[in-house]
Amino acid sequence: MSAFELFLYIALAILAQIGIFAAIAFFRHWTAYVALRGRLSELGEVDLSSTVSPAKAGTDAPVWSGFRDFRVTRKVFEDDGRAVCSFYIKPVDDSPLPAFKPGQFLTFRLDVVDPVTGKPAPVIRCYSLSTGPGLDHYRISVKRATAPADVPGAPPGLSSNHLHDNVREGDILAVRAPSGHFHLEPGNAPIVLIAGGIGVTPILSILEATLARGETRAVWVFYGVRNGSDHAMKDHMQNLAGAHSNVHLHVCYSRPRPGERLGNDYHHHGHVDIALLRMTLPLAPYQFYVCGPRGMMESLIPALGEWGVAESAIHYEAFGPASLPQVGAARRPPAPPTAEPSATTLNVTFALSEKTLTWDGRDSSLLEFAEANGIRVDSGCRAGACGACETEIEDGEVVYDNPPDHHPQSGRCLLCMSRPARDLTLRA
Ligand SMILES: Cc1cc2nc3c(=O)[nH]c(=O)nc-3n(C[C@H](O)[C@H](O)[C@H](O)COP(=O)(O)OP(=O)(O)OC[C@H]3O[C@@H](n4cnc5c(N)ncnc54)[C@H](O)[C@@H]3O)c2cc1C
C-alpha cells in the first residue's frame, strides 16, 4: 500500500467517525425535541386565567374604566444606584383588584410641573406591572430618566423624576386599568425571558406568575445590565432561581465595575445576544418574551427570526417611544414606498394649534405626523393600548392598520395608530 493510499484510508476513517458522531448528536436532539412536543400536545393549551388562584385577592373583580385613585403604600429602591424605584399601590376605595395578565402595564396621569412654564400639567405615562398577579396591591418599578449627556440643556424625564422626587407614601395617583398585548400566552411550552435594563419589569411579572402557579416547565431568564449599579431586583431574582430548579438565570454585565466578579456577581461579560442564546439554550420549542432598550430589540428580534424561531413564538415590547415601529420594521422585509410621498395628499387641520398641514403618507401615524410638525399632543404607549393620545375628530375620518386595544369613544380617534382616510380636522 502506498503512503498516499494509507493517508486516504485514514482520512476516510476520520470523516466516517465525524459523520457517525454528528448523526448520533442530531438523533439525540431530535428524539428529545419530538418527546417534548408530544408532552406539550398531551398537556394541551392551558387557560391562564383559570390557573391563577381565584382565592387570591380580587382576581375576579371587574375592570374599571377611566382613571381610578390609588394610594402609594410603599416606595422601595431596587438597585445600588437608586435609579429604579418600586411603587406599591392600592385602590383608595379598598375594593378588590381585577386580575391582569403577567406582562401588562398600567397607565398613570400625573400632575407634573412643566420645566418651561413652571406650572403643573397632566402627563400620561405607562409603567409595566412588576409582580405576578393575584396580590392585594399592584407594583410598578420606575427608572429615573436622566437628561441625555449629548443634548445640552435637555430637561430630565418628566414623569419618572416626578415619581422619584415628589411622590411619597400616602400620596394618591390616578391610574388606568391594566392593559397591553405583551403578556404570557396560554400554553406549557418552555419559555425564554429576555430583559435589558428596566425592561426587566414585565419579565419579572411573567417569571413570578409561572412560579406562583407551581409550573415546572423550563424558564430561562437572560437579563442584561451595565453593571451592579443598575442591576435591579438582584437578590429577589437570585432567590427565585435558587429556589426553583426549572429557572435558569443568566445575568450579563456589559461594563462590570472593578471588583465585580464573573461567576459571582454576573454570569456573562457582554450583552444578551443571539450567540449567547444559541450557546446556552438546549434545543426545545421555546416561546420567547423580550423587553429591552431599542438597540437590544433591533438586533435580537430579527436574529431570533434568522435562527429559525417562528414569528408566533417571539413576543416583545419596547419601552422607548421611537422603538416600536422601528423594531416592527426590522422584522418585515424592506418596504420601499415608505420613504415616498403617496400620490394623493390630504389636508390635516389641528384646530387648537391653528395649523393646516399636508399629509403625504410618509408618516406611519397621525401622532408621528403631529410631532414631526411641532404640534404637542399627549401620548403614552404608542401602540393603541393606553388611550393617552385619544383625540376628538371635528371633521373627516381615520383608518387603522390594526385594531387598537383601547376603543376610542365615538367621534374620537387614537393618533398613535391611525391615518387620515380623507381631509381631516382634529381638536388638537
Ligand atoms: C408599555 C410601556 C411600559 C413601560 N414600563 C416601564 C417600566 O416598567 N419602568 C420604567 O421605568 N419605564 C417604563 N416605560 C417607560 C415610561 O413610560 C416612560 O417613557 C419613562 O419613564 C420616561 O418618561 P419620563 O416622563 O420620565 O421622560 P420624558 O419626559 O418622556 O423624557 C424621555 C427622555 O427624553 C429626554 N428629553 C426630554 N426633552 C428632551 C429634549 N428636548 N432633547 C433631548 N432629550 C430630551 C429626557 O431627559 C428623558 O431622558 C414603559 C413604557 C411603555 C410604553
GROMACS .gro file of C-alpha atoms and ligand atoms in nm:
model
  481
    1MET     CA    1   0.000   0.000   0.000
    2SER     CA    2   0.138   0.338  -0.098
    3ALA     CA    3   0.173   0.624   0.151
    4PHE     CA    4  -0.097   0.814  -0.040
    5GLU     CA    5  -0.344   0.522  -0.015
    6LEU     CA    6  -0.275   0.493   0.359
    7PHE     CA    7  -0.338   0.867   0.404
    8LEU     CA    8  -0.663   0.830   0.205
    9TYR     CA    9  -0.785   0.542   0.425
   10ILE     CA   10  -0.705   0.735   0.744
   11ALA     CA   11  -0.881   1.048   0.615
   12LEU     CA   12  -1.188   0.842   0.517
   13ALA     CA   13  -1.195   0.674   0.857
   14ILE     CA   14  -1.181   1.014   1.034
   15LEU     CA   15  -1.458   1.152   0.814
   16ALA     CA   16  -1.673   0.845   0.877
   17GLN     CA   17  -1.628   0.890   1.255
   18ILE     CA   18  -1.724   1.257   1.238
   19GLY     CA   19  -2.031   1.164   1.034
   20ILE     CA   20  -2.138   0.897   1.285
   21PHE     CA   21  -2.093   1.137   1.580
   22ALA     CA   22  -2.293   1.412   1.404
   23ALA     CA   23  -2.573   1.167   1.319
   24ILE     CA   24  -2.590   1.043   1.683
   25ALA     CA   25  -2.595   1.401   1.818
   26PHE     CA   26  -2.868   1.502   1.575
   27PHE     CA   27  -3.074   1.190   1.656
   28ARG     CA   28  -3.049   1.259   2.033
   29HIS     CA   29  -3.161   1.622   1.994
   30TRP     CA   30  -3.435   1.521   1.757
   31THR     CA   31  -3.580   1.250   1.985
   32ALA     CA   32  -3.569   1.494   2.281
   33TYR     CA   33  -3.748   1.753   2.069
   34VAL     CA   34  -4.014   1.505   1.948
   35ALA     CA   35  -4.070   1.381   2.305
   36LEU     CA   36  -4.114   1.737   2.431
   37ARG     CA   37  -4.359   1.822   2.154
   38GLY     CA   38  -4.554   1.505   2.233
   39ARG     CA   39  -4.569   1.602   2.601
   40LEU     CA   40  -4.688   1.951   2.511
   41SER     CA   41  -4.966   1.826   2.286
   42GLU     CA   42  -5.076   1.577   2.556
   43LEU     CA   43  -5.096   1.862   2.806
   44GLY     CA   44  -5.281   2.082   2.559
   45GLU     CA   45  -5.339   2.454   2.600
   46VAL     CA   46  -5.397   2.588   2.950
   47ASP     CA   47  -5.629   2.876   3.019
   48LEU     CA   48  -5.413   3.115   3.220
   49SER     CA   49  -5.699   3.286   3.391
   50SER     CA   50  -5.811   2.954   3.540
   51THR     CA   51  -5.466   2.876   3.677
   52VAL     CA   52  -5.440   3.193   3.886
   53SER     CA   53  -5.592   3.101   4.219
   54PRO     CA   54  -5.938   3.265   4.242
   55ALA     CA   55  -5.897   3.262   4.619
   56LYS     CA   56  -5.628   3.529   4.589
   57ALA     CA   57  -5.730   3.889   4.636
   58GLY     CA   58  -5.958   4.038   4.378
   59THR     CA   59  -5.879   3.822   4.077
   60ASP     CA   60  -6.239   3.826   3.952
   61ALA     CA   61  -6.310   4.191   4.036
   62PRO     CA   62  -6.439   4.398   3.742
   63VAL     CA   63  -6.200   4.605   3.534
   64TRP     CA   64  -6.262   4.979   3.579
   65SER     CA   65  -6.278   5.236   3.303
   66GLY     CA   66  -6.107   5.574   3.305
   67PHE     CA   67  -5.876   5.673   3.589
   68ARG     CA   68  -5.908   5.538   3.943
   69ASP     CA   69  -5.741   5.672   4.257
   70PHE     CA   70  -5.467   5.459   4.409
   71ARG     CA   71  -5.268   5.528   4.724
   72VAL     CA   72  -4.893   5.470   4.730
   73THR     CA   73  -4.840   5.230   5.021
   74ARG     CA   74  -4.467   5.161   4.981
   75LYS     CA   75  -4.174   5.309   4.795
   76VAL     CA   76  -3.860   5.094   4.767
   77PHE     CA   77  -3.535   5.137   4.572
   78GLU     CA   78  -3.436   4.826   4.380
   79ASP     CA   79  -3.072   4.882   4.280
   80ASP     CA   80  -2.741   5.003   4.422
   81GLY     CA   81  -2.753   5.322   4.215
   82ARG     CA   82  -3.109   5.409   4.342
   83ALA     CA   83  -3.213   5.466   3.981
   84VAL     CA   84  -3.503   5.218   3.993
   85CYS     CA   85  -3.778   5.274   4.247
   86SER     CA   86  -4.079   5.048   4.306
   87PHE     CA   87  -4.417   5.192   4.400
   88TYR     CA   88  -4.669   4.966   4.571
   89ILE     CA   89  -5.020   5.097   4.518
   90LYS     CA   90  -5.366   5.006   4.649
   91PRO     CA   91  -5.706   5.143   4.542
   92VAL     CA   92  -5.827   5.424   4.768
   93ASP     CA   93  -6.176   5.270   4.783
   94ASP     CA   94  -6.023   4.943   4.912
   95SER     CA   95  -6.227   4.734   4.669
   96PRO     CA   96  -6.063   4.425   4.516
   97LEU     CA   97  -5.830   4.448   4.221
   98PRO     CA   98  -5.903   4.283   3.888
   99ALA     CA   99  -5.656   4.024   3.765
  100PHE     CA  100  -5.409   4.120   3.497
  101LYS     CA  101  -5.208   3.918   3.250
  102PRO     CA  102  -4.842   3.900   3.356
  103GLY     CA  103  -4.652   4.143   3.134
  104GLN     CA  104  -4.926   4.407   3.110
  105PHE     CA  105  -4.891   4.772   3.213
  106LEU     CA  106  -5.079   5.046   3.397
  107THR     CA  107  -5.131   5.397   3.263
  108PHE     CA  108  -5.081   5.691   3.500
  109ARG     CA  109  -5.194   6.053   3.483
  110LEU     CA  110  -4.952   6.263   3.684
  111ASP     CA  111  -4.957   6.634   3.754
  112VAL     CA  112  -4.601   6.732   3.677
  113VAL     CA  113  -4.451   7.080   3.692
  114ASP     CA  114  -4.357   7.174   3.337
  115PRO     CA  115  -3.991   7.288   3.341
  116VAL     CA  116  -4.067   7.555   3.080
  117THR     CA  117  -4.386   7.715   3.220
  118GLY     CA  118  -4.323   7.623   3.585
  119LYS     CA  119  -4.690   7.520   3.613
  120PRO     CA  120  -4.830   7.171   3.680
  121ALA     CA  121  -4.965   6.998   3.371
  122PRO     CA  122  -5.103   6.646   3.324
  123VAL     CA  123  -4.856   6.391   3.189
  124ILE     CA  124  -4.965   6.042   3.081
  125ARG     CA  125  -4.717   5.754   3.106
  126CYS     CA  126  -4.730   5.374   3.105
  127TYR     CA  127  -4.549   5.152   3.358
  128SER     CA  128  -4.543   4.773   3.348
  129LEU     CA  129  -4.666   4.580   3.647
  130SER     CA  130  -4.356   4.432   3.807
  131THR     CA  131  -4.508   4.147   4.012
  132GLY     CA  132  -4.716   3.844   3.924
  133PRO     CA  133  -5.096   3.882   3.951
  134GLY     CA  134  -5.321   3.775   4.239
  135LEU     CA  135  -5.198   4.013   4.510
  136ASP     CA  136  -5.394   4.277   4.703
  137HIS     CA  137  -5.182   4.554   4.551
  138TYR     CA  138  -5.016   4.647   4.224
  139ARG     CA  139  -4.649   4.736   4.190
  140ILE     CA  140  -4.460   4.933   3.928
  141SER     CA  141  -4.083   4.988   3.915
  142VAL     CA  142  -3.968   5.311   3.757
  143LYS     CA  143  -3.624   5.402   3.629
  144ARG     CA  144  -3.524   5.766   3.659
  145ALA     CA  145  -3.479   5.905   3.306
  146THR     CA  146  -3.181   6.140   3.319
  147ALA     CA  147  -3.118   6.410   3.060
  148PRO     CA  148  -2.908   6.284   2.767
  149ALA     CA  149  -2.544   6.390   2.807
  150ASP     CA  150  -2.512   6.478   2.438
  151VAL     CA  151  -2.804   6.727   2.429
  152PRO     CA  152  -2.702   7.033   2.630
  153GLY     CA  153  -2.994   7.188   2.816
  154ALA     CA  154  -3.233   6.895   2.764
  155PRO     CA  155  -3.458   6.852   3.067
  156PRO     CA  156  -3.462   6.524   3.263
  157GLY     CA  157  -3.760   6.290   3.213
  158LEU     CA  158  -4.081   6.446   3.343
  159SER     CA  159  -4.277   6.160   3.486
  160SER     CA  160  -4.002   5.932   3.621
  161ASN     CA  161  -3.827   6.217   3.804
  162HIS     CA  162  -4.158   6.339   3.941
  163LEU     CA  163  -4.233   5.991   4.074
  164HIS     CA  164  -3.886   5.953   4.227
  165ASP     CA  165  -3.859   6.301   4.376
  166ASN     CA  166  -4.212   6.415   4.461
  167VAL     CA  167  -4.437   6.115   4.509
  168ARG     CA  168  -4.434   5.984   4.867
  169GLU     CA  169  -4.600   5.702   5.056
  170GLY     CA  170  -4.962   5.805   5.119
  171ASP     CA  171  -4.990   6.011   4.800
  172ILE     CA  172  -5.271   5.946   4.552
  173LEU     CA  173  -5.212   5.857   4.186
  174ALA     CA  174  -5.465   5.840   3.900
  175VAL     CA  175  -5.438   5.501   3.731
  176ARG     CA  176  -5.599   5.333   3.430
  177ALA     CA  177  -5.672   4.957   3.440
  178PRO     CA  178  -5.406   4.705   3.327
  179SER     CA  179  -5.380   4.660   2.952
  180GLY     CA  180  -5.135   4.566   2.678
  181HIS     CA  181  -5.063   4.297   2.422
  182PHE     CA  182  -4.733   4.185   2.572
  183HIS     CA  183  -4.817   3.915   2.822
  184LEU     CA  184  -4.764   3.549   2.895
  185GLU     CA  185  -4.957   3.345   2.640
  186PRO     CA  186  -5.152   3.030   2.727
  187GLY     CA  187  -4.959   2.703   2.691
  188ASN     CA  188  -4.691   2.499   2.857
  189ALA     CA  189  -4.400   2.541   2.620
  190PRO     CA  190  -4.068   2.620   2.786
  191ILE     CA  191  -4.008   2.993   2.791
  192VAL     CA  192  -3.712   3.221   2.739
  193LEU     CA  193  -3.744   3.560   2.914
  194ILE     CA  194  -3.502   3.826   2.790
  195ALA     CA  195  -3.472   4.163   2.963
  196GLY     CA  196  -3.248   4.461   2.904
  197GLY     CA  197  -3.226   4.732   3.173
  198ILE     CA  198  -3.564   4.843   3.304
  199GLY     CA  199  -3.727   4.602   3.056
  200VAL     CA  200  -3.696   4.358   3.344
  201THR     CA  201  -4.032   4.473   3.490
  202PRO     CA  202  -4.277   4.275   3.269
  203ILE     CA  203  -4.028   3.988   3.251
  204LEU     CA  204  -4.027   3.961   3.631
  205SER     CA  205  -4.407   3.966   3.631
  206ILE     CA  206  -4.413   3.673   3.388
  207LEU     CA  207  -4.149   3.485   3.587
  208GLU     CA  208  -4.336   3.533   3.916
  209ALA     CA  209  -4.666   3.428   3.760
  210THR     CA  210  -4.530   3.097   3.630
  211LEU     CA  211  -4.368   3.018   3.965
  212ALA     CA  212  -4.676   3.115   4.168
  213ARG     CA  213  -4.873   2.856   3.972
  214GLY     CA  214  -4.622   2.587   4.060
  215GLU     CA  215  -4.531   2.533   3.696
  216THR     CA  216  -4.230   2.313   3.637
  217ARG     CA  217  -4.163   2.396   3.272
  218ALA     CA  218  -3.817   2.529   3.197
  219VAL     CA  219  -3.785   2.908   3.232
  220TRP     CA  220  -3.465   3.062   3.100
  221VAL     CA  221  -3.403   3.421   3.209
  222PHE     CA  222  -3.142   3.638   3.036
  223TYR     CA  223  -3.102   3.981   3.195
  224GLY     CA  224  -2.861   4.239   3.058
  225VAL     CA  225  -2.746   4.549   3.252
  226ARG     CA  226  -2.434   4.763   3.252
  227ASN     CA  227  -2.314   4.652   3.596
  228GLY     CA  228  -2.417   4.611   3.958
  229SER     CA  229  -2.519   4.977   3.991
  230ASP     CA  230  -2.824   4.923   3.769
  231HIS     CA  231  -2.881   4.556   3.840
  232ALA     CA  232  -3.238   4.588   3.971
  233MET     CA  233  -3.412   4.320   4.180
  234LYS     CA  234  -3.080   4.134   4.209
  235ASP     CA  235  -3.140   3.942   4.533
  236HIS     CA  236  -3.503   3.871   4.454
  237MET     CA  237  -3.426   3.714   4.116
  238GLN     CA  238  -3.133   3.517   4.254
  239ASN     CA  239  -3.356   3.383   4.532
  240LEU     CA  240  -3.625   3.282   4.283
  241ALA     CA  241  -3.370   3.099   4.067
  242GLY     CA  242  -3.211   2.937   4.374
  243ALA     CA  243  -3.545   2.808   4.497
  244HIS     CA  244  -3.670   2.670   4.163
  245SER     CA  245  -3.460   2.417   3.971
  246ASN     CA  246  -3.655   2.487   3.649
  247VAL     CA  247  -3.541   2.854   3.647
  248HIS     CA  248  -3.208   2.918   3.473
  249LEU     CA  249  -3.088   3.273   3.539
  250HIS     CA  250  -2.817   3.429   3.321
  251VAL     CA  251  -2.714   3.785   3.408
  252CYS     CA  252  -2.492   3.976   3.163
  253TYR     CA  253  -2.289   4.283   3.262
  254SER     CA  254  -2.170   4.486   2.963
  255ARG     CA  255  -1.939   4.711   3.169
  256PRO     CA  256  -1.863   4.546   3.505
  257ARG     CA  257  -1.719   4.775   3.774
  258PRO     CA  258  -1.382   4.698   3.928
  259GLY     CA  259  -1.438   4.438   4.195
  260GLU     CA  260  -1.742   4.281   4.032
  261ARG     CA  261  -1.664   3.916   3.970
  262LEU     CA  262  -1.770   3.695   3.681
  263GLY     CA  263  -1.945   3.386   3.817
  264ASN     CA  264  -2.024   3.564   4.142
  265ASP     CA  265  -2.197   3.894   4.059
  266TYR     CA  266  -2.283   3.805   3.698
  267HIS     CA  267  -2.270   3.510   3.461
  268HIS     CA  268  -2.152   3.661   3.129
  269HIS     CA  269  -1.947   3.963   3.026
  270GLY     CA  270  -2.119   4.143   2.736
  271HIS     CA  271  -2.471   4.188   2.604
  272VAL     CA  272  -2.753   3.940   2.575
  273ASP     CA  273  -2.714   3.842   2.212
  274ILE     CA  274  -2.805   3.561   1.978
  275ALA     CA  275  -2.465   3.394   2.016
  276LEU     CA  276  -2.522   3.361   2.391
  277LEU     CA  277  -2.872   3.221   2.339
  278ARG     CA  278  -2.751   2.969   2.082
  279MET     CA  279  -2.467   2.860   2.305
  280THR     CA  280  -2.680   2.827   2.618
  281LEU     CA  281  -3.024   2.701   2.520
  282PRO     CA  282  -3.079   2.329   2.463
  283LEU     CA  283  -3.295   2.252   2.161
  284ALA     CA  284  -3.666   2.293   2.250
  285PRO     CA  285  -3.978   2.464   2.110
  286TYR     CA  286  -3.949   2.780   2.321
  287GLN     CA  287  -4.174   3.083   2.345
  288PHE     CA  288  -3.954   3.395   2.363
  289TYR     CA  289  -4.052   3.710   2.557
  290VAL     CA  290  -3.823   4.008   2.503
  291CYS     CA  291  -3.832   4.356   2.659
  292GLY     CA  292  -3.540   4.592   2.648
  293PRO     CA  293  -3.386   4.904   2.500
  294ARG     CA  294  -3.400   4.986   2.134
  295GLY     CA  295  -3.054   4.851   2.044
  296MET     CA  296  -3.124   4.514   2.201
  297MET     CA  297  -3.462   4.480   2.032
  298GLU     CA  298  -3.337   4.587   1.692
  299SER     CA  299  -3.063   4.326   1.691
  300LEU     CA  300  -3.221   4.041   1.885
  301ILE     CA  301  -3.570   4.019   1.733
  302PRO     CA  302  -3.451   3.977   1.371
  303ALA     CA  303  -3.169   3.747   1.489
  304LEU     CA  304  -3.422   3.516   1.657
  305GLY     CA  305  -3.613   3.502   1.327
  306GLU     CA  306  -3.292   3.424   1.137
  307TRP     CA  307  -3.217   3.149   1.387
  308GLY     CA  308  -3.544   2.986   1.280
  309VAL     CA  309  -3.774   3.090   1.567
  310ALA     CA  310  -4.129   3.127   1.432
  311GLU     CA  311  -4.270   3.480   1.445
  312SER     CA  312  -4.561   3.348   1.655
  313ALA     CA  313  -4.310   3.233   1.921
  314ILE     CA  314  -4.149   3.578   1.963
  315HIS     CA  315  -4.331   3.823   2.188
  316TYR     CA  316  -4.179   4.162   2.256
  317GLU     CA  317  -4.235   4.509   2.390
  318ALA     CA  318  -4.018   4.818   2.370
  319PHE     CA  319  -4.048   5.100   2.624
  320GLY     CA  320  -3.880   5.374   2.424
  321PRO     CA  321  -4.127   5.579   2.222
  322ALA     CA  322  -3.935   5.552   1.897
  323SER     CA  323  -3.864   5.183   1.928
  324LEU     CA  324  -4.190   5.013   1.842
  325PRO     CA  325  -4.227   5.098   1.474
  326GLN     CA  326  -3.856   5.050   1.409
  327VAL     CA  327  -3.843   4.712   1.575
  328GLY     CA  328  -4.151   4.607   1.380
  329ALA     CA  329  -3.988   4.727   1.061
  330ALA     CA  330  -3.677   4.525   1.139
  331ARG     CA  331  -3.888   4.210   1.123
  332ARG     CA  332  -4.055   4.293   0.793
  333PRO     CA  333  -3.893   4.293   0.453
  334PRO     CA  334  -3.785   4.641   0.348
  335ALA     CA  335  -4.083   4.844   0.225
  336PRO     CA  336  -3.962   5.088  -0.042
  337PRO     CA  337  -4.279   5.302  -0.060
  338THR     CA  338  -4.245   5.431   0.299
  339ALA     CA  339  -3.996   5.700   0.204
  340GLU     CA  340  -4.203   5.814  -0.094
  341PRO     CA  341  -4.494   6.054  -0.069
  342SER     CA  342  -4.827   5.896  -0.171
  343ALA     CA  343  -4.993   6.008  -0.496
  344THR     CA  344  -5.288   6.169  -0.316
  345THR     CA  345  -5.225   6.424  -0.045
  346LEU     CA  346  -5.473   6.520   0.224
  347ASN     CA  347  -5.522   6.825   0.442
  348VAL     CA  348  -5.500   6.768   0.816
  349THR     CA  349  -5.605   7.059   1.034
  350PHE     CA  350  -5.507   7.079   1.401
  351ALA     CA  351  -5.781   7.316   1.516
  352LEU     CA  352  -5.640   7.417   1.857
  353SER     CA  353  -5.292   7.471   1.715
  354GLU     CA  354  -5.446   7.659   1.420
  355LYS     CA  355  -5.236   7.469   1.166
  356THR     CA  356  -5.337   7.301   0.841
  357LEU     CA  357  -5.072   7.064   0.708
  358THR     CA  358  -5.031   6.835   0.410
  359TRP     CA  359  -5.037   6.462   0.479
  360ASP     CA  360  -4.838   6.284   0.209
  361GLY     CA  361  -4.839   5.933   0.357
  362ARG     CA  362  -4.478   5.935   0.473
  363ASP     CA  363  -4.559   5.925   0.845
  364SER     CA  364  -4.677   5.599   0.992
  365SER     CA  365  -4.942   5.763   1.215
  366LEU     CA  366  -5.111   6.092   1.291
  367LEU     CA  367  -4.912   6.105   1.616
  368GLU     CA  368  -4.580   6.092   1.430
  369PHE     CA  369  -4.714   6.347   1.183
  370ALA     CA  370  -4.819   6.587   1.461
  371GLU     CA  371  -4.487   6.554   1.645
  372ALA     CA  372  -4.285   6.597   1.326
  373ASN     CA  373  -4.467   6.926   1.272
  374GLY     CA  374  -4.415   7.056   1.623
  375ILE     CA  375  -4.770   7.001   1.744
  376ARG     CA  376  -4.781   6.897   2.109
  377VAL     CA  377  -5.010   6.603   2.171
  378ASP     CA  378  -5.028   6.359   2.461
  379SER     CA  379  -4.905   6.006   2.407
  380GLY     CA  380  -4.832   5.704   2.623
  381CYS     CA  381  -4.777   5.351   2.493
  382ARG     CA  382  -4.782   5.446   2.122
  383ALA     CA  383  -4.935   5.108   2.049
  384GLY     CA  384  -5.310   5.172   2.076
  385ALA     CA  385  -5.339   5.034   2.426
  386CYS     CA  386  -5.340   5.320   2.678
  387GLY     CA  387  -5.568   5.578   2.517
  388ALA     CA  388  -5.344   5.871   2.608
  389CYS     CA  389  -5.349   6.012   2.253
  390GLU     CA  390  -5.728   5.985   2.209
  391THR     CA  391  -5.836   6.300   2.024
  392GLU     CA  392  -6.167   6.442   1.903
  393ILE     CA  393  -6.233   6.438   1.528
  394GLU     CA  394  -6.412   6.761   1.432
  395ASP     CA  395  -6.446   6.660   1.068
  396GLY     CA  396  -6.330   6.374   0.847
  397GLU     CA  397  -6.239   6.011   0.905
  398VAL     CA  398  -5.939   5.800   1.004
  399VAL     CA  399  -5.831   5.441   0.929
  400TYR     CA  400  -5.643   5.193   1.148
  401ASP     CA  401  -5.398   4.939   1.004
  402ASN     CA  402  -5.450   4.719   1.310
  403PRO     CA  403  -5.744   4.734   1.552
  404PRO     CA  404  -5.634   4.911   1.875
  405ASP     CA  405  -5.683   4.755   2.220
  406HIS     CA  406  -5.825   5.077   2.359
  407HIS     CA  407  -6.154   5.167   2.191
  408PRO     CA  408  -6.188   5.543   2.148
  409GLN     CA  409  -6.529   5.699   2.207
  410SER     CA  410  -6.742   5.770   1.905
  411GLY     CA  411  -6.619   6.079   1.720
  412ARG     CA  412  -6.264   6.036   1.853
  413CYS     CA  413  -5.953   5.854   1.736
  414LEU     CA  414  -5.620   5.724   1.863
  415LEU     CA  415  -5.349   5.930   1.694
  416CYS     CA  416  -5.077   5.668   1.750
  417MET     CA  417  -5.249   5.401   1.538
  418SER     CA  418  -5.446   5.596   1.279
  419ARG     CA  419  -5.400   5.773   0.946
  420PRO     CA  420  -5.641   6.011   0.773
  421ALA     CA  421  -5.888   5.848   0.529
  422ARG     CA  422  -5.977   6.189   0.381
  423ASP     CA  423  -5.929   6.556   0.473
  424LEU     CA  424  -5.936   6.574   0.849
  425THR     CA  425  -5.984   6.827   1.128
  426LEU     CA  426  -5.868   6.726   1.475
  427ARG     CA  427  -5.926   6.908   1.803
  428ALA     CA  428  -5.557   6.926   1.890
  429LIG     C1  429  -4.586   4.980   2.765
  429LIG     C2  430  -4.481   5.057   2.840
  429LIG     C3  431  -4.435   5.008   2.962
  429LIG     C4  432  -4.336   5.077   3.031
  429LIG     N1  433  -4.291   5.029   3.150
  429LIG     C5  434  -4.194   5.093   3.217
  429LIG     C6  435  -4.145   5.043   3.342
  429LIG     O1  436  -4.187   4.939   3.392
  429LIG     N2  437  -4.050   5.116   3.407
  429LIG     C7  438  -3.998   5.233   3.355
  429LIG     O2  439  -3.912   5.294   3.419
  429LIG     N3  440  -4.042   5.279   3.235
  429LIG     C8  441  -4.139   5.215   3.168
  429LIG     N4  442  -4.186   5.266   3.049
  429LIG     C9  443  -4.134   5.395   3.001
  429LIG    C10  444  -4.214   5.508   3.067
  429LIG     O3  445  -4.347   5.506   3.017
  429LIG    C11  446  -4.158   5.647   3.034
  429LIG     O4  447  -4.142   5.658   2.895
  429LIG    C12  448  -4.025   5.672   3.104
  429LIG     O5  449  -4.041   5.669   3.245
  429LIG    C13  450  -3.971   5.812   3.065
  429LIG     O6  451  -4.070   5.905   3.091
  429LIG     P1  452  -4.038   6.049   3.152
  429LIG     O7  453  -4.164   6.127   3.152
  429LIG     O8  454  -3.961   6.037   3.277
  429LIG     O9  455  -3.938   6.107   3.043
  429LIG     P2  456  -3.977   6.205   2.922
  429LIG    O10  457  -4.012   6.339   2.972
  429LIG    O11  458  -4.074   6.135   2.835
  429LIG    O12  459  -3.835   6.214   2.850
  429LIG    C14  460  -3.776   6.098   2.798
  429LIG    C15  461  -3.625   6.124   2.779
  429LIG    O13  462  -3.607   6.229   2.685
  429LIG    C16  463  -3.519   6.326   2.738
  429LIG     N5  464  -3.555   6.459   2.683
  429LIG    C17  465  -3.656   6.538   2.723
  429LIG     N6  466  -3.657   6.651   2.646
  429LIG    C18  467  -3.555   6.640   2.558
  429LIG    C19  468  -3.505   6.721   2.453
  429LIG     N7  469  -3.559   6.838   2.426
  429LIG     N8  470  -3.400   6.675   2.384
  429LIG    C20  471  -3.344   6.556   2.410
  429LIG     N9  472  -3.386   6.475   2.507
  429LIG    C21  473  -3.491   6.515   2.581
  429LIG    C22  474  -3.535   6.318   2.887
  429LIG    O14  475  -3.420   6.368   2.954
  429LIG    C23  476  -3.554   6.170   2.908
  429LIG    O15  477  -3.430   6.104   2.916
  429LIG    C24  478  -4.283   5.197   2.978
  429LIG    C25  479  -4.330   5.245   2.856
  429LIG    C26  480  -4.427   5.176   2.788
  429LIG    C27  481  -4.476   5.230   2.655
   0.00000   0.00000   0.00000
